[in-house]
Coordinates of C-alpha atoms in Angstrom, one line a residue:
Chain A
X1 CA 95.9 -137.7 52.3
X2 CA 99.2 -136.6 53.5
X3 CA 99.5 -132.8 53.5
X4 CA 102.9 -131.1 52.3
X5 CA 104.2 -128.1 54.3
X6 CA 106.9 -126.1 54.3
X7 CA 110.3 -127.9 56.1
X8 CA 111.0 -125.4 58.8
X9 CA 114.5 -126.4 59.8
X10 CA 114.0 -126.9 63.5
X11 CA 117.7 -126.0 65.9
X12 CA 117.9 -127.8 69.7
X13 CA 120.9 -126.1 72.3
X14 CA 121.1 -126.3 76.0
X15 CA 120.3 -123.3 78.0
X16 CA 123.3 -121.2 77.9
X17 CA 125.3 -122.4 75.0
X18 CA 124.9 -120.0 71.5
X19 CA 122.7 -120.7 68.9
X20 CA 123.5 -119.3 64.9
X21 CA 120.8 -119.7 62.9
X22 CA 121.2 -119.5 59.0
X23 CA 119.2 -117.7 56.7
X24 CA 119.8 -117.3 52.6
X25 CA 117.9 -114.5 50.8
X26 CA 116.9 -114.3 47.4
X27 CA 118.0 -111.1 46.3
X28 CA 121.2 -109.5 45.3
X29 CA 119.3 -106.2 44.9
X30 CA 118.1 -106.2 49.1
X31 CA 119.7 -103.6 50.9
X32 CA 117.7 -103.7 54.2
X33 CA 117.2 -107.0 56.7
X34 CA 115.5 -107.6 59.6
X35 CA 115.4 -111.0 61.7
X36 CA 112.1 -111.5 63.7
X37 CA 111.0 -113.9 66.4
X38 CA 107.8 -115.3 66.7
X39 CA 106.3 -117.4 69.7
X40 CA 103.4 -119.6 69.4
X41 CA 100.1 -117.5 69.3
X42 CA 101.6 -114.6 68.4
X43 CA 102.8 -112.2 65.6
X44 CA 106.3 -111.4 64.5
X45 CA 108.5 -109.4 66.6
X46 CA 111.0 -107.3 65.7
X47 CA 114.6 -108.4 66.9
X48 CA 117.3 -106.8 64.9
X49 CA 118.3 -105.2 61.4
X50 CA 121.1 -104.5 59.4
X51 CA 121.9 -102.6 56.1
X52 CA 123.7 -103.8 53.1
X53 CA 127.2 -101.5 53.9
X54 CA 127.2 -103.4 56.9
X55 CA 128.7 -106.9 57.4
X56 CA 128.0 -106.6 61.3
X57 CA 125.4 -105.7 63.6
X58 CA 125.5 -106.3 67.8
X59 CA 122.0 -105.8 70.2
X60 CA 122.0 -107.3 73.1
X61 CA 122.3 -110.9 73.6
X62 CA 122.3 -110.7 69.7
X63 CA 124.5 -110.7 66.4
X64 CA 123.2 -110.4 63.0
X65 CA 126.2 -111.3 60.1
X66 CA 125.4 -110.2 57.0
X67 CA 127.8 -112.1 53.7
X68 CA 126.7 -110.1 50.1
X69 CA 128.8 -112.5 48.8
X70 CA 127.0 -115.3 48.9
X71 CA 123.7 -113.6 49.9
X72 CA 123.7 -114.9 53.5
X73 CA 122.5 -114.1 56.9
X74 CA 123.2 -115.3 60.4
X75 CA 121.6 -114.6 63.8
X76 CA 124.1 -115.1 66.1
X77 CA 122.1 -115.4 69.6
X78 CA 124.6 -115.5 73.0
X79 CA 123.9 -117.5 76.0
X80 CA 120.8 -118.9 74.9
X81 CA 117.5 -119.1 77.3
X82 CA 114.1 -120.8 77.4
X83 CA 112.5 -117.8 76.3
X84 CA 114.6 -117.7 72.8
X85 CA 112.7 -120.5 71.9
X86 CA 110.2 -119.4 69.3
X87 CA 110.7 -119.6 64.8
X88 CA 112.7 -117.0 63.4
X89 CA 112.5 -115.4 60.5
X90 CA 114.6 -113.1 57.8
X91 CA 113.0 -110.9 56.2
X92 CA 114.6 -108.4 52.8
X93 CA 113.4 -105.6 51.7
X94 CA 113.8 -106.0 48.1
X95 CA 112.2 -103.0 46.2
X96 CA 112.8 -99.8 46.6
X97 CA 109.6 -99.8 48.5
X98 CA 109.1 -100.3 52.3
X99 CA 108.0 -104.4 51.7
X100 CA 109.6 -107.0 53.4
X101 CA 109.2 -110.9 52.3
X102 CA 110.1 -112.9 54.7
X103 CA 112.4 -116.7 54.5
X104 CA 110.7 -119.9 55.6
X105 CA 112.2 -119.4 59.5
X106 CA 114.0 -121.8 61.8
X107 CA 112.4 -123.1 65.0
X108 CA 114.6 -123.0 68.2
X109 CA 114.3 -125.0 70.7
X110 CA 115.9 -124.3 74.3
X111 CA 116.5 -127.4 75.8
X112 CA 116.3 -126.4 80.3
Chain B
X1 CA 100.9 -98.0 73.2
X2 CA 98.6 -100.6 72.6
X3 CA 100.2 -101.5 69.3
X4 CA 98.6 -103.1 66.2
X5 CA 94.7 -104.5 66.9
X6 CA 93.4 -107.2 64.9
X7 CA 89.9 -108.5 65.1
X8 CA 89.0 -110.9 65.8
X9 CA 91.0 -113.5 66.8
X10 CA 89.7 -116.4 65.5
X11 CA 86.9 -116.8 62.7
X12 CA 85.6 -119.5 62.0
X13 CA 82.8 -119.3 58.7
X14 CA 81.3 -122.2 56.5
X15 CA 82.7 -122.0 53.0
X16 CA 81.0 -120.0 50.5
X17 CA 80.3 -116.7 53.3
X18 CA 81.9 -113.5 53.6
X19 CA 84.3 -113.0 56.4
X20 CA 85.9 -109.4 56.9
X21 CA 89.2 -109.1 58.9
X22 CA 89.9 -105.6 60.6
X23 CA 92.7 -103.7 61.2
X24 CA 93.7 -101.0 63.9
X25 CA 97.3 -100.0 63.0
X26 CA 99.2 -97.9 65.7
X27 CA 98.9 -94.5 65.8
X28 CA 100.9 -91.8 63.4
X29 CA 102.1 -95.1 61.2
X30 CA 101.7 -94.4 57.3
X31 CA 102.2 -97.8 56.1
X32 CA 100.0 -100.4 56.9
X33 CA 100.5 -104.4 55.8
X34 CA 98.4 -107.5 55.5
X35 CA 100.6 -111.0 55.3
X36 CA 99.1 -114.5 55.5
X37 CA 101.0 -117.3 57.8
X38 CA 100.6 -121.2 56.3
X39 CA 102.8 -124.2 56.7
X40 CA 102.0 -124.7 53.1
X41 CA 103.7 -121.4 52.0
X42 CA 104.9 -119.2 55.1
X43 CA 104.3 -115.8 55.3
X44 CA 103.0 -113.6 52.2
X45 CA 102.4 -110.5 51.7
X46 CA 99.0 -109.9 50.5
X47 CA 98.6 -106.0 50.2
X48 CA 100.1 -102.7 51.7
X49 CA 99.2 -99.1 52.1
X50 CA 101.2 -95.7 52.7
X51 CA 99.4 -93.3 53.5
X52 CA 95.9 -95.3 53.0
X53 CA 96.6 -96.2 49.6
X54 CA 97.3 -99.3 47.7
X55 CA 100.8 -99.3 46.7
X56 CA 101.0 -103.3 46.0
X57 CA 98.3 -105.8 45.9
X58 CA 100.0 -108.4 43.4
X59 CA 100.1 -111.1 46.5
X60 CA 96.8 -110.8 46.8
X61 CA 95.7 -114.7 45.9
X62 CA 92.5 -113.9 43.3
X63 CA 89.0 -111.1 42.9
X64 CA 87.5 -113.1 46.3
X65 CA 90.1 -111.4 48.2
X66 CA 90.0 -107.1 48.9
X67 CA 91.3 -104.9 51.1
X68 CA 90.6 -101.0 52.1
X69 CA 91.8 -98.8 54.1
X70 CA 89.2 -95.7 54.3
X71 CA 91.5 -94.0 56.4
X72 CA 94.7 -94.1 58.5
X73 CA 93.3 -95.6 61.6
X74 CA 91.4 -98.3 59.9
X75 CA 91.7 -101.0 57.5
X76 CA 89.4 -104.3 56.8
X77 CA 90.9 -107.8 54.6
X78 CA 87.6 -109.1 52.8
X79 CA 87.2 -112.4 51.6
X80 CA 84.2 -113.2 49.8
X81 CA 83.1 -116.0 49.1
X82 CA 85.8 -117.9 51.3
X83 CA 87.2 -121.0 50.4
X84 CA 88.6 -124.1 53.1
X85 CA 91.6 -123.8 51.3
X86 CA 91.7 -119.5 52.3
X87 CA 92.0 -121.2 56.0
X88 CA 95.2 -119.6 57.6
X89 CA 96.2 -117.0 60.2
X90 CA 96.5 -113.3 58.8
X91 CA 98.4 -110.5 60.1
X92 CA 98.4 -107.4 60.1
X93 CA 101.7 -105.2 60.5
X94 CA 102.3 -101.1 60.5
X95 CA 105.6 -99.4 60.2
X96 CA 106.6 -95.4 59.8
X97 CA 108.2 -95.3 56.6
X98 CA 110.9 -92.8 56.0
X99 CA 111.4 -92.9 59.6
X100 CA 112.0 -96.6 61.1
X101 CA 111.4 -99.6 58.7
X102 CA 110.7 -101.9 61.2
X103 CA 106.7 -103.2 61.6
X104 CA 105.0 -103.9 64.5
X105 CA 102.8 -107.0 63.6
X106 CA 99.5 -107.4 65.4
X107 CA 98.3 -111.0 67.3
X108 CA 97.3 -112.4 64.1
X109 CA 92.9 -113.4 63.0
X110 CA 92.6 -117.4 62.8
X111 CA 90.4 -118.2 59.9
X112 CA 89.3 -121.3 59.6
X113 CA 87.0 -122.0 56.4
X114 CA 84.9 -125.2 56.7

């Protein structure tokens, strides 16, 4: 029979235009986030974090938005390349332990 | 840095056998994690360590599943007697907390259960 799997929301841009990509957490209680990027084959990677008496966070290349509000996250990636495509994921820390659980991801693809 | 070492890479066991995933994390981390990857559920996490002890194993699924970590360089995901359905890829991540929160995953063990 037909299996059921999760719905990964799935995100196409052309190569050099921004990509956002949308993340709701569960937790009102999370003061720590991280977004992570993971390629085919391979394990999470860290990208960038943000605390909960932040609303704003810049790397390079990349923005995280944090909105307590409505318990929302964006990653907020400039000039998007080939290489950015990969599933990301949000992850909260929830407890007042070290733990992260981690969203469902969104897979981006960079289309050349 | 060689970072977080999983072995092996893929597994794959007839249903009913043991299978024993290992971890190396990286060097002077205290906290060590073990996550599972489906498309059925996404990642969970299983089971973590500070400082080689259990702090939280209520993701672990049910008794066939254990974990240990005799020591801080070390740490081994049992499964016993696996199950198709225990057929996934599981990680492995370490992180320095009280320092950085951030983990450093490992490549991941394949486990297929047939």
């Amino acid at each position: 029979g037909e299996s059921v799997g999760l719905h990964l929301p799935t995100l196409s841009v052309q190569e050099g235009d921004n990509s956002i990509i949308n993340c709701a957490y569960s937790n009102s209680a999370s003061d720590y986030f991280i977004w992570y990027k993971q390629e085919s084959g391979k394990g999470p990677q860290f990208i960038i974090d943000i605390r909960s008496n932040m609303d704003k966070r810049q790397g390079q290349r990349v923005t995280v938005l944090l909105n307590k509000t409505v318990k929302h996250l964006s990653l907020q990636i400039a000039a998007t390349q080939p290489g950015d495509s990969a599933v990301y994921f949000c992850a909260e820390n929830k407890d007042t332990g070290n733990q992260f659980y981690f969203g469902t991801g969104t897979s981006l693809t960079v289309i050349p | 840095d060689a970072g977080v070492i999983q072995s092996p890479r893929h597994e794959v066991t007839e249903m009913g056998q043991e299978v024993t995933l290992r971890c190396k994390p990286i060097s002077g981390h205290n906290s060590l994690f073990w996550y599972r990857q489906t498309m059925m559920r996404g990642l969970e996490l299983l089971i973590y360590f500070n400082n080689n002890v259990p702090i939280d194993d209520s993701g672990m699924p049910e008794d066939r599943f254990s974990a240990k970590m005799p020591n801080a360089s070390f740490s081994t995901l049992k499964i016993q007697p696996s199950e198709p359905r225990d057929s996934a890829v599981y990680f492995c991540a370490s992180s320095l907390f009280g320092v950085s929160y951030g983990y450093t995953f490992g490549s991941g063990t394949r486990l297929t259960v047939v």
